[in-house]
mmCIF file of C-alpha atoms in Angstrom:
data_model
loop_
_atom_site.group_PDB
_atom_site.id
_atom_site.type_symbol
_atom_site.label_atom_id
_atom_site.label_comp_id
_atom_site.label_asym_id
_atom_site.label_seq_id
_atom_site.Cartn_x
_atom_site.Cartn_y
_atom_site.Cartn_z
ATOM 1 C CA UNK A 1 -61.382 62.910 46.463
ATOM 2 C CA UNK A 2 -61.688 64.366 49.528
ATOM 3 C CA UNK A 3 -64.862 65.279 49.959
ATOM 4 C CA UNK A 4 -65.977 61.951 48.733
ATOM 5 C CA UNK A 5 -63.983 60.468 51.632
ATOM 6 C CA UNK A 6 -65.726 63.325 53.941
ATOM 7 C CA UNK A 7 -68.957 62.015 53.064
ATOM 8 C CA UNK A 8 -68.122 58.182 53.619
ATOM 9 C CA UNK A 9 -66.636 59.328 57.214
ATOM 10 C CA UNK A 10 -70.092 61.465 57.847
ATOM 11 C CA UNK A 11 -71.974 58.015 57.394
ATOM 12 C CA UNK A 12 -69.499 56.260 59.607
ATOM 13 C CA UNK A 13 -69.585 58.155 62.334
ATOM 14 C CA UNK A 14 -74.017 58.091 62.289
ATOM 15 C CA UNK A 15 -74.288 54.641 62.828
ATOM 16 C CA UNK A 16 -72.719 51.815 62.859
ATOM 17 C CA UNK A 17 -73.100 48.849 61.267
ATOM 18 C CA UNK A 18 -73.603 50.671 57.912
ATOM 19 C CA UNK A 19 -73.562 49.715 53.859
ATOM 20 C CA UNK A 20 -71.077 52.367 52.513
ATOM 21 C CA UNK A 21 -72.564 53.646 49.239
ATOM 22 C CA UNK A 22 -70.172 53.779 46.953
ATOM 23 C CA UNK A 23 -70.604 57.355 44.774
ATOM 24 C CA UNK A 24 -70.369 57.234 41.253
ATOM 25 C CA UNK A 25 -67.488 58.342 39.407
ATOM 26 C CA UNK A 26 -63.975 57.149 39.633
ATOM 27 C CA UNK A 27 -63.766 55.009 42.662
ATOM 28 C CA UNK A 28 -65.051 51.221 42.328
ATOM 29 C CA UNK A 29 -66.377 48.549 45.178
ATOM 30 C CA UNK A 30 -64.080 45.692 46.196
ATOM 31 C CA UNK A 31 -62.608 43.274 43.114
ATOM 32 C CA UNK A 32 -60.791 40.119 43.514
ATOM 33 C CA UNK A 33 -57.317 42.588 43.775
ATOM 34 C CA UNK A 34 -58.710 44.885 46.443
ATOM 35 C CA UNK A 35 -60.477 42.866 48.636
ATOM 36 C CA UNK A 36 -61.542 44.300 52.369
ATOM 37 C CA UNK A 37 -64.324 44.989 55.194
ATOM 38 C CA UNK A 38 -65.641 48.442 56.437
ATOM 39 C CA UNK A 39 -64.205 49.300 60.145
ATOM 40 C CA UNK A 40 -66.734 49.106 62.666
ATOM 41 C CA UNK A 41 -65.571 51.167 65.723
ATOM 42 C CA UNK A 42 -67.559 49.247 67.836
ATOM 43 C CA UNK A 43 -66.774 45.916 67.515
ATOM 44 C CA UNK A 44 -63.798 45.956 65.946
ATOM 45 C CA UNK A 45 -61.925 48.314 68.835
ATOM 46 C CA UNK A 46 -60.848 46.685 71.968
ATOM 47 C CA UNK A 47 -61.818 49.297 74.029
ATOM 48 C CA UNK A 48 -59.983 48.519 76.997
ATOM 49 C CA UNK A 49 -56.832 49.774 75.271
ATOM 50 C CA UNK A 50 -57.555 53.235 76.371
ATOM 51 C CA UNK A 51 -56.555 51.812 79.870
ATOM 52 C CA UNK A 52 -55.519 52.645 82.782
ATOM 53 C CA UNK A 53 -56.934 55.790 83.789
ATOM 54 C CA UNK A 54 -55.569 57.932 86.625
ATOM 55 C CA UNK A 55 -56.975 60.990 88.167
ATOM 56 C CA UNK A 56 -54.655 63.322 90.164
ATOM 57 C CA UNK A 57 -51.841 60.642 90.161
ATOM 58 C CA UNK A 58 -54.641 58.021 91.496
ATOM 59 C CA UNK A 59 -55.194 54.925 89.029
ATOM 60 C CA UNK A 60 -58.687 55.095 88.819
ATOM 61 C CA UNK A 61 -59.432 51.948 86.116
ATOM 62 C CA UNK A 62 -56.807 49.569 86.080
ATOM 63 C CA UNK A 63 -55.136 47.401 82.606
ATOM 64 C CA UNK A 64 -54.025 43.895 82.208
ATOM 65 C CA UNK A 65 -50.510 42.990 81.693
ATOM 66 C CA UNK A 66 -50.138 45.728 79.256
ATOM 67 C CA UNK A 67 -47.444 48.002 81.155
ATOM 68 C CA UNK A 68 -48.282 52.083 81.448
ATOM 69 C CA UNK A 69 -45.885 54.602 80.466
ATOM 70 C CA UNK A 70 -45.177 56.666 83.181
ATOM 71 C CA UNK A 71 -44.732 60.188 82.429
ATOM 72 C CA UNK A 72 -43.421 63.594 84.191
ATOM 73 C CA UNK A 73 -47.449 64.489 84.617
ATOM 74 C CA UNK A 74 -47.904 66.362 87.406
ATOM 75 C CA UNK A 75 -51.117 65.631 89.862
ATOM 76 C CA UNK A 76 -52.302 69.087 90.285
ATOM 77 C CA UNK A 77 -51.348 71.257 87.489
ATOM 78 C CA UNK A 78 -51.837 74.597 85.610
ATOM 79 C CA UNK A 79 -52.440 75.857 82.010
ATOM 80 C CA UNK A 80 -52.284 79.767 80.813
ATOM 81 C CA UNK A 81 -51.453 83.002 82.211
ATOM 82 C CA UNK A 82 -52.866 86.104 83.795
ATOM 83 C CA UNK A 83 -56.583 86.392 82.999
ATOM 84 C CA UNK A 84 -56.394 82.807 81.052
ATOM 85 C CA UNK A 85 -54.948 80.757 84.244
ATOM 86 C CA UNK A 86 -56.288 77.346 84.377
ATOM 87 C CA UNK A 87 -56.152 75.357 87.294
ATOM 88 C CA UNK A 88 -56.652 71.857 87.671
ATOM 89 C CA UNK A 89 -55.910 68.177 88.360
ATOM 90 C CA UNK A 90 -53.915 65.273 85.678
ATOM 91 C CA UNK A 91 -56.244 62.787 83.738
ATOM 92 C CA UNK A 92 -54.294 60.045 81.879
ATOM 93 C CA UNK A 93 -55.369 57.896 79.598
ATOM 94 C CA UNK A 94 -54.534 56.159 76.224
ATOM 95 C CA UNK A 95 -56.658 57.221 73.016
ATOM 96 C CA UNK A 96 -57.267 55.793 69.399
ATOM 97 C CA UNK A 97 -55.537 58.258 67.463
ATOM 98 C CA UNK A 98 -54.652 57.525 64.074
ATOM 99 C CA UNK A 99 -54.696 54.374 61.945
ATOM 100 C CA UNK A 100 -52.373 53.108 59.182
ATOM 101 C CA UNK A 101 -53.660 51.090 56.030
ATOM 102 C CA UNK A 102 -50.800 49.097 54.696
ATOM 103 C CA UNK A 103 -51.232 47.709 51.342
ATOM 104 C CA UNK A 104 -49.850 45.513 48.252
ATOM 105 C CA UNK A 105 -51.166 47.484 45.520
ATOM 106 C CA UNK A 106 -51.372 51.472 45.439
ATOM 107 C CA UNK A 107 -55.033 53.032 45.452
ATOM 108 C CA UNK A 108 -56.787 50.192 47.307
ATOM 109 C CA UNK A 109 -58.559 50.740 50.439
ATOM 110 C CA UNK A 110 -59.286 47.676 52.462
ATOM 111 C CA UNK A 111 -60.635 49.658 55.253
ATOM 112 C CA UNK A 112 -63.161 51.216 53.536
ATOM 113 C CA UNK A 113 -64.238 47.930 51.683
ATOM 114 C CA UNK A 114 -62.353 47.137 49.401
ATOM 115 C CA UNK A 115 -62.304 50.901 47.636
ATOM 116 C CA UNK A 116 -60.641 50.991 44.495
ATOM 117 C CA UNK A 117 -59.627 54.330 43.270
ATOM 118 C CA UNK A 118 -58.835 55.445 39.429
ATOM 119 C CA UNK A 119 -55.814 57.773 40.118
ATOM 120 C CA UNK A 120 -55.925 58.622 36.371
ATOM 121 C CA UNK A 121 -52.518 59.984 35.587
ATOM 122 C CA UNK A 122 -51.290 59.857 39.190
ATOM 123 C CA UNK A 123 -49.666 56.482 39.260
ATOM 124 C CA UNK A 124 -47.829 54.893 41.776
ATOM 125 C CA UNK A 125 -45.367 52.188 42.806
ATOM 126 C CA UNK A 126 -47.295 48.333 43.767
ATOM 127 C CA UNK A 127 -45.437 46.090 45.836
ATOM 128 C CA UNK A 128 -41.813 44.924 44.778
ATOM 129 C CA UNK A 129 -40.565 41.924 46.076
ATOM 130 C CA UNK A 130 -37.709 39.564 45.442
ATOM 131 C CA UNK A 131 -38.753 35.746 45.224
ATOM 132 C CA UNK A 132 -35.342 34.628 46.474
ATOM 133 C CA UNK A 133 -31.685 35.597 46.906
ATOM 134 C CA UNK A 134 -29.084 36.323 44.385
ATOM 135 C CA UNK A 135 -26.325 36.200 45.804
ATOM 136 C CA UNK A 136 -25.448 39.038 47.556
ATOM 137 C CA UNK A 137 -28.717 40.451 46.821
ATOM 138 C CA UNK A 138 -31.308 40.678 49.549
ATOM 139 C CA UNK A 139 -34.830 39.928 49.891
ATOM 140 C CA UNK A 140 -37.049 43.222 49.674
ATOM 141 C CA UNK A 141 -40.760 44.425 49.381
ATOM 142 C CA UNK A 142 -42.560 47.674 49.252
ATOM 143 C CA UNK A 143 -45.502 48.803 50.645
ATOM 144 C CA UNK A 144 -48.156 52.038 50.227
ATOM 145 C CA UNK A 145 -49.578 53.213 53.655
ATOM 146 C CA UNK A 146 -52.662 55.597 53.719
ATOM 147 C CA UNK A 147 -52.868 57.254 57.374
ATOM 148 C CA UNK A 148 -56.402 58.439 58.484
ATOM 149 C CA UNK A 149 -57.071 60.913 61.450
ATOM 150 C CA UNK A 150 -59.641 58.229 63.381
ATOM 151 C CA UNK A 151 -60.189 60.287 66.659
ATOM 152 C CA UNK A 152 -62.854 57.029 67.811
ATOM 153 C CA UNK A 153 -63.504 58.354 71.275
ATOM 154 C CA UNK A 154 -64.604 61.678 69.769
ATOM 155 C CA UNK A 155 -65.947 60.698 66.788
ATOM 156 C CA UNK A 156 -68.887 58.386 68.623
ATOM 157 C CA UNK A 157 -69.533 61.049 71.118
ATOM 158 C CA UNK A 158 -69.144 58.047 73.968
ATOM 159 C CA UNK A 159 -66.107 58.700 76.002
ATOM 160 C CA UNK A 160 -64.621 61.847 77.711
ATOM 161 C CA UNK A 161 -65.918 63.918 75.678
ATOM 162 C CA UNK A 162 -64.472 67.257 76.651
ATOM 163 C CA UNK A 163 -61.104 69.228 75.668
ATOM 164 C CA UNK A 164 -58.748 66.665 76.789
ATOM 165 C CA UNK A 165 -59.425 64.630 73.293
ATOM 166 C CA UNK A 166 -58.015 65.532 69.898
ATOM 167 C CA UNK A 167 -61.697 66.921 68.434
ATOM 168 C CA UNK A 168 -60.901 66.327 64.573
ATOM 169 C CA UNK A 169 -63.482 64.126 62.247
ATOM 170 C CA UNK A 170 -62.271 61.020 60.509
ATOM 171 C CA UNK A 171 -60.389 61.342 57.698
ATOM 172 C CA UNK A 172 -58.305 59.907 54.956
ATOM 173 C CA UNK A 173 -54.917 62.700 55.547
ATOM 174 C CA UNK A 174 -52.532 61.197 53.666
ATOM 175 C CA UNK A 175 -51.472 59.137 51.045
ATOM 176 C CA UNK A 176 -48.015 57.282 50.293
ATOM 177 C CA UNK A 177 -48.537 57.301 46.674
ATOM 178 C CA UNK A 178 -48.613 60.768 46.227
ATOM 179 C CA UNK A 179 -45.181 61.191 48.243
ATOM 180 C CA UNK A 180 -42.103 61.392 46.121
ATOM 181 C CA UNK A 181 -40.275 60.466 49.792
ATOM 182 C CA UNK A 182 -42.117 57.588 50.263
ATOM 183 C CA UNK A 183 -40.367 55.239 47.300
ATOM 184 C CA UNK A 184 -36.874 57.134 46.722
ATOM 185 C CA UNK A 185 -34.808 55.924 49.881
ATOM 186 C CA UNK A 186 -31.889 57.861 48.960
ATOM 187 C CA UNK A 187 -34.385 60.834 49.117
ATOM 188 C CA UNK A 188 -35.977 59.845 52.029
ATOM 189 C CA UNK A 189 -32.669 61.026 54.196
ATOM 190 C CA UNK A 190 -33.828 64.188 53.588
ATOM 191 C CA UNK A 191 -35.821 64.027 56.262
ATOM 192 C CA UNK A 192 -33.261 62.023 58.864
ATOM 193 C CA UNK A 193 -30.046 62.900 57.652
ATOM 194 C CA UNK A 194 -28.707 61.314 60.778
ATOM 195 C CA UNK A 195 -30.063 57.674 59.587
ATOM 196 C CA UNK A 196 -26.857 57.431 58.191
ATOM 197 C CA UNK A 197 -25.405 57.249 62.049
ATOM 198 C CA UNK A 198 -27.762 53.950 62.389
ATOM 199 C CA UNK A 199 -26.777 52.010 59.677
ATOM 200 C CA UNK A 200 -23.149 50.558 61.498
ATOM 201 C CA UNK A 201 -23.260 47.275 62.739
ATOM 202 C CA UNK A 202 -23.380 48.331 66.290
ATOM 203 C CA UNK A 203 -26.037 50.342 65.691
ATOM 204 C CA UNK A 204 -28.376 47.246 64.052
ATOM 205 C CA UNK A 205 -27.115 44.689 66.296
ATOM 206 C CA UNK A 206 -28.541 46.499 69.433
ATOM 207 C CA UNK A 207 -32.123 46.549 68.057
ATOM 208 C CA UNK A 208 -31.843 42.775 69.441
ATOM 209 C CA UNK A 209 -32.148 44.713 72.798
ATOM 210 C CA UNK A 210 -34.952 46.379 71.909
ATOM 211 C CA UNK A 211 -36.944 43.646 70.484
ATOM 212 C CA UNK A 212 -36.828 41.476 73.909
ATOM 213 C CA UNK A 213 -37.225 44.628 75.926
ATOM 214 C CA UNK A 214 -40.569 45.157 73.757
ATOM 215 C CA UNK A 215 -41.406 41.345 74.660
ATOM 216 C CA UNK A 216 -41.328 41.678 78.081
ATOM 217 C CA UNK A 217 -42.756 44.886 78.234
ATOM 218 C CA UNK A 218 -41.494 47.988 76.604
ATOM 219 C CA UNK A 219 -39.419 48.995 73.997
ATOM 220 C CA UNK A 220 -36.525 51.554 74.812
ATOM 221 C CA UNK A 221 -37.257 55.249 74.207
ATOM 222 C CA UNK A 222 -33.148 55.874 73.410
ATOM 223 C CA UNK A 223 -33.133 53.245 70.922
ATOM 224 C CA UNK A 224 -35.003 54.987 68.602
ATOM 225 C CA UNK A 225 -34.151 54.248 65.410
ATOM 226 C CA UNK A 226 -34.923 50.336 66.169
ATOM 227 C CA UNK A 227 -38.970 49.088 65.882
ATOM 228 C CA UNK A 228 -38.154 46.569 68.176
ATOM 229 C CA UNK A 229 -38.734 43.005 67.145
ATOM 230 C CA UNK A 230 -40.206 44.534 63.118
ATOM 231 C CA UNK A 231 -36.745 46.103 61.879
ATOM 232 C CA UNK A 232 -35.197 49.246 61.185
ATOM 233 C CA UNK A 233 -37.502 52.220 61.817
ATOM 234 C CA UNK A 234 -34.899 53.891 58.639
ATOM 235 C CA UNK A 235 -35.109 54.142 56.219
ATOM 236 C CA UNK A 236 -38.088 56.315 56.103
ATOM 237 C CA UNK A 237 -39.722 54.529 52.894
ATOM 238 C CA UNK A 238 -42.074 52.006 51.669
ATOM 239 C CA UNK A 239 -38.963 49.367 51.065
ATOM 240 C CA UNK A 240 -37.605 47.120 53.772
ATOM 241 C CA UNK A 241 -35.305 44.355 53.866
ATOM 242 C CA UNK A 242 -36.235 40.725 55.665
ATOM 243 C CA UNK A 243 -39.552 40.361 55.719
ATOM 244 C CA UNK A 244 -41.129 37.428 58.183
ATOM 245 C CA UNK A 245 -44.749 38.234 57.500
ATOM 246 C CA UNK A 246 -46.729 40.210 56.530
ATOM 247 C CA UNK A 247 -48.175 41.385 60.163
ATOM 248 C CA UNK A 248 -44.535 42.150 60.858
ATOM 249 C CA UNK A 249 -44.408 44.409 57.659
ATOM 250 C CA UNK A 250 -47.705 46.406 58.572
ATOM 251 C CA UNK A 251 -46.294 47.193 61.934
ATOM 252 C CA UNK A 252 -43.255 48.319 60.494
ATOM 253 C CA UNK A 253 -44.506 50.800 58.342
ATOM 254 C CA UNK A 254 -47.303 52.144 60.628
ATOM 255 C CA UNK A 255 -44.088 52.821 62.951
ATOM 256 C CA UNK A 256 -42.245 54.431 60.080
ATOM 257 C CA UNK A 257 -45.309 56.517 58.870
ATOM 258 C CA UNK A 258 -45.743 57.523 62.234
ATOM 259 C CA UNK A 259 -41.847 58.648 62.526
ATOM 260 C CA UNK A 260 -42.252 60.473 58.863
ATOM 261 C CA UNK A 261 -44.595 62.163 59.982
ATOM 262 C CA UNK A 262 -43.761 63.223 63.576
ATOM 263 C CA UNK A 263 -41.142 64.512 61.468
ATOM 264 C CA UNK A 264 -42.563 66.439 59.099
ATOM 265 C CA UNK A 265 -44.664 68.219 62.438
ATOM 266 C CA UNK A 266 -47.650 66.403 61.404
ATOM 267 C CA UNK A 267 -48.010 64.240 64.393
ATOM 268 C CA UNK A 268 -47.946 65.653 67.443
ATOM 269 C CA UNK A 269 -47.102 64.413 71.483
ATOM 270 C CA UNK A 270 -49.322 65.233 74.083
ATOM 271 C CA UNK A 271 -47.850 63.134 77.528
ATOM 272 C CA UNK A 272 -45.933 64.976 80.158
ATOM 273 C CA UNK A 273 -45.926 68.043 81.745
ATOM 274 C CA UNK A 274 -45.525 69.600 78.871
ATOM 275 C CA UNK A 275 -48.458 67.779 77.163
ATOM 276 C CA UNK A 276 -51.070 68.350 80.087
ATOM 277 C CA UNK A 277 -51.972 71.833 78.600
ATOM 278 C CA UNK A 278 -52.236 70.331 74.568
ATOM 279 C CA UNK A 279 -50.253 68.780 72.096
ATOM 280 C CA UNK A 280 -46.632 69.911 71.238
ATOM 281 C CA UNK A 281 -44.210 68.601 68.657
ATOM 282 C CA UNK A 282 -41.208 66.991 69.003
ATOM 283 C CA UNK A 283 -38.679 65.972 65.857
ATOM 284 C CA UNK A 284 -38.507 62.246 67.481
ATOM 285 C CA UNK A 285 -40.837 59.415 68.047
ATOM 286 C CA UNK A 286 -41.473 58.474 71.291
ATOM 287 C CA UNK A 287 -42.162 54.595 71.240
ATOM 288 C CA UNK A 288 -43.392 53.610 74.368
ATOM 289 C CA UNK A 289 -45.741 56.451 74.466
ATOM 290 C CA UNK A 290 -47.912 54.665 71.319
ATOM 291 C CA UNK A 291 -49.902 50.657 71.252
ATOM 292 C CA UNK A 292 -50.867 49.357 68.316
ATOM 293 C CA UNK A 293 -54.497 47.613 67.383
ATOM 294 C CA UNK A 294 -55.049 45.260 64.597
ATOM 295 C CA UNK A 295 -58.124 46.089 63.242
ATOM 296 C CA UNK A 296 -57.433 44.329 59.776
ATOM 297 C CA UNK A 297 -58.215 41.612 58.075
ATOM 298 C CA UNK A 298 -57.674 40.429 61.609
ATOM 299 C CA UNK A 299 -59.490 42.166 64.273
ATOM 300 C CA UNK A 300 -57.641 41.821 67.997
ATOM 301 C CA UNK A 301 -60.665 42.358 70.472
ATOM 302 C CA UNK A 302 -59.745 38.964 72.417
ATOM 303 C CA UNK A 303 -57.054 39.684 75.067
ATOM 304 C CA UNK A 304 -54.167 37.199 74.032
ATOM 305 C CA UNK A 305 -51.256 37.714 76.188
ATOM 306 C CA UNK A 306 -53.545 39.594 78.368
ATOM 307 C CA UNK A 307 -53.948 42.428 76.523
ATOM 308 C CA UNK A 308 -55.435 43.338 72.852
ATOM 309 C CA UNK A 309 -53.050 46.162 72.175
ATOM 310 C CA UNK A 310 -49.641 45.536 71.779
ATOM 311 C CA UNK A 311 -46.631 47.706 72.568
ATOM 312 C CA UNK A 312 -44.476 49.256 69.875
ATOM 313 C CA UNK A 313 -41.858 46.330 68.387
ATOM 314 C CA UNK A 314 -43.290 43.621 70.318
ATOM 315 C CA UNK A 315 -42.837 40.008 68.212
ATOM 316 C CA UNK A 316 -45.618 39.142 66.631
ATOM 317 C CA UNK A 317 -44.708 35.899 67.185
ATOM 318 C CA UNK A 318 -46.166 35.912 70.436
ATOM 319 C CA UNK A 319 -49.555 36.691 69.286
ATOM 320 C CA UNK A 320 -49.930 37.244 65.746
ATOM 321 C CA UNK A 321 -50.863 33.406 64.366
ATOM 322 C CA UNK A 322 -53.621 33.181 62.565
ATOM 323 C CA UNK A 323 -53.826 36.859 62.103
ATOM 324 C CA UNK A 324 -52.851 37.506 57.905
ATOM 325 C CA UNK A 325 -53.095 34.825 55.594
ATOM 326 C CA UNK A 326 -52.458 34.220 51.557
ATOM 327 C CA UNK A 327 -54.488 36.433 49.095
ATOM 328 C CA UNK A 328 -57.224 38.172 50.546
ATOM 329 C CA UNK A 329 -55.200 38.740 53.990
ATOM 330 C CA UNK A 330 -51.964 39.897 52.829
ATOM 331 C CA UNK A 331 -52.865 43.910 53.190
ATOM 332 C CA UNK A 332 -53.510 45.209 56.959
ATOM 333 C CA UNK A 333 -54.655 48.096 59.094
ATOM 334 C CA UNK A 334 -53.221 49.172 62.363
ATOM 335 C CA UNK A 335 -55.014 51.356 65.104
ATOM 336 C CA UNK A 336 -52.523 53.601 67.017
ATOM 337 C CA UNK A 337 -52.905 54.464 70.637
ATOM 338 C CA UNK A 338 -51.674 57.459 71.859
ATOM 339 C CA UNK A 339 -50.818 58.289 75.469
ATOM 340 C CA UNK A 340 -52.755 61.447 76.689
ATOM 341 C CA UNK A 341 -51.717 63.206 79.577
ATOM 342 C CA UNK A 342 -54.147 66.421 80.279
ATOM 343 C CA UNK A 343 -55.074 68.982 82.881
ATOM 344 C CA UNK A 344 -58.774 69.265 83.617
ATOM 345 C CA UNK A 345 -59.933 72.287 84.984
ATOM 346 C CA UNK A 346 -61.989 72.058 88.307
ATOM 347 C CA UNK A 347 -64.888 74.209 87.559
ATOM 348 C CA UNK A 348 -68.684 73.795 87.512
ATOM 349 C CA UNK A 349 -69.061 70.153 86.376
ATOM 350 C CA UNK A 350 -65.973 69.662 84.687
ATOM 351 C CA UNK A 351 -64.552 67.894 87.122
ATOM 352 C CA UNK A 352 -62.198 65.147 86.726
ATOM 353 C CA UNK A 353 -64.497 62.686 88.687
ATOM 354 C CA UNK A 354 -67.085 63.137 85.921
ATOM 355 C CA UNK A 355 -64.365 62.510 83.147
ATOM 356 C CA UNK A 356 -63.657 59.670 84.579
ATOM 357 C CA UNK A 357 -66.751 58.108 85.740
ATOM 358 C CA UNK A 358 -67.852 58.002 81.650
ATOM 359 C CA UNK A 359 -64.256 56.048 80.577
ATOM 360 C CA UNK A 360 -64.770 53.200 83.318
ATOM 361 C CA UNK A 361 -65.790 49.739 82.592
ATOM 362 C CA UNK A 362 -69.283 50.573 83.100
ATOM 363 C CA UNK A 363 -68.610 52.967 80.535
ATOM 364 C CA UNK A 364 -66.952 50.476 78.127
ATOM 365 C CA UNK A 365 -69.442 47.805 78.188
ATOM 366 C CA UNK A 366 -72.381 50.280 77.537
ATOM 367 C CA UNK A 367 -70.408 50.784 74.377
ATOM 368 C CA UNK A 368 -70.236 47.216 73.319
ATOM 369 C CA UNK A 369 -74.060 46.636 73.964
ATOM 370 C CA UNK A 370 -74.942 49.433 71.196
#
């Protein structure tokens, strides 16, 4: 399976618009359960997420409304010892890192499609959901998520393309429905045995906070257990309580995904001081430091709100309608943004002012005209 997905993201990343060709064997095209479109990095990417830039401190490409995250960075900086020392200057900017699939019915790849795979033996858990309360019993669904390493700016070869970007191909990394975690919430403490600590009343209730905080701007670092205006962030499964919509539910579990697997040391930081000279892991989650990107069945190129990335938790009330709708838009994909913090070295013609000069708008409207 693998491979097969290696050789779908080889054609991807060649040219784009392209007809995937399905290979024979197992997997099947899109059916009237699995329906879905092929991502198109270029026109279905709003581009300007990846701003602002700064260079040595100095906003060099400015964003809309969407607010910054402003980091312990230092202008002029260092990386290495003794023979190894690297000296430089701080380039900041935000970069399409990862994207999460979040789906109905196990095996089913929207992104890619429509892709229906034949697991064979290895089944796995479709959507549960309660029609309506019981009494005392709550409304609940599940979800699958399949997370894929899409590294855009390095895949296309466009933007920056020198060590400050994670330089990994696309790829499908990892699957929900082959995690025993993933539907056993009881099991899933394993992992954040100190969920218990957020399940209090207290503990819920101030989640309000951190859903107008993520509004208005950003959500609140401390409060990290709360996704702001989605939910819980724990438990770290597929199931969740109250769901509004379905765009609420994708952004939930992209969140919790992302948590899972920050801590599992899968998904790495790389803002700071300490993330100038690469990528270091840290057991927590650091919201405001991620935006997310619908890219599915909605794509958000158009800047509502004045931006077409959203913050962590922010309601998607304010700009989600229209966005999912019955049947054939029910299962989503979410583009992550990370923040990126690095130290260029000033040498030769890797200088900052080149980096920069390539991620401008200049830069960024070339793109679209491809």
């Amino acid at each position: 399976m693998t491979s097969r997905f290696r050789q779908t993201a080889a054609a991807l990343a060649a040219a784009f618009p392209l007809i995937l060709a399905i290979p024979a064997g197992p997997a099947q095209a899109a059916t009237a359960s699995c329906p879905g479109r092929i991502i198109n990095p270029v026109t279905d990417i709003c581009w300007s997420c990846l701003l602002p830039i700064t260079a040595a401190g100095a906003t060099v490409a400015k964003s809309g409304s969407l607010p910054d995250y402003d980091t312990d960075a230092k202008p002029v900086c260092s990386c290495g010892t003794g023979v190894n020392l690297r000296v430089g200057v701080s380039l900041s900017f935000w970069e399409p890192l990862r994207t999460a699939e979040v789906v109905r019915h196990s095996w089913c790849f929207p992104s890619l499609g429509g892709l229906e795979m034949e697991p064979g033996d290895l089944r796995a858990k479709d959507q549960g959901r309660t029609p309506k309360r019981f009494g005392t019993t709550r409304r609940t669904a599940f979800w699958q998520v399949h997370w894929y390493h899409s590294p855009w700016l390095f895949v296309l070869e466009t933007l920056l393309d020198h060590q400050c970007l994670e330089q990994a191909p696309w790829d499908l990394a990892y699957l929900s429905e082959l995690d025993p975690l993933w539907d056993d919430t009881l099991l899933s403490f394993v992992l954040t045995p100190e969920a218990a600590l957020t399940t209090s009343g207290a503990a819920i209730g101030v989640c309000a906070v951190d859903c107008v905080l993520a509004s208005a701007g950003a959500s609140e670092k401390t409060l990290y257990w709360c996704s702001g205006c989605q939910g819980s962030v724990f438990p770290l499964s597929g199931w969740m309580a109250g769901q509004n919509s379905p765009l609420q539910a994708w952004h939930l579990m992209a969140h919790r995904f992302a948590q899972k697997l920050t801590r599992e040391g899968v998904l790495w930081t790389a803002h700071g001081q300490k993330g100038q000279c690469g990528p270091y892991w840290q057991p927590i989650f650091e919201k405001p430091a991620w935006r997310t990107q619908l890219i599915y069945p909605s794509r958000t190129t158009s800047k509502e709100t004045g931006a077409c990335c959203q913050p962590l938790g922010r309601s998607t009330a304010i700009w989600g309608s229209g966005k999912s709708w019955p049947y054939t838009g029910e299962d989503g994909a979410v583009l992550l943004w990370r923040k990126r913090d690095c130290c260029v070295a000033v040498s030769g013609t890797d200088v900052a002012t080149a980096s920069v000069h390539s991620s401008t708008a200049e830069g960024i409207a070339a793109l679209r005209a491809e």
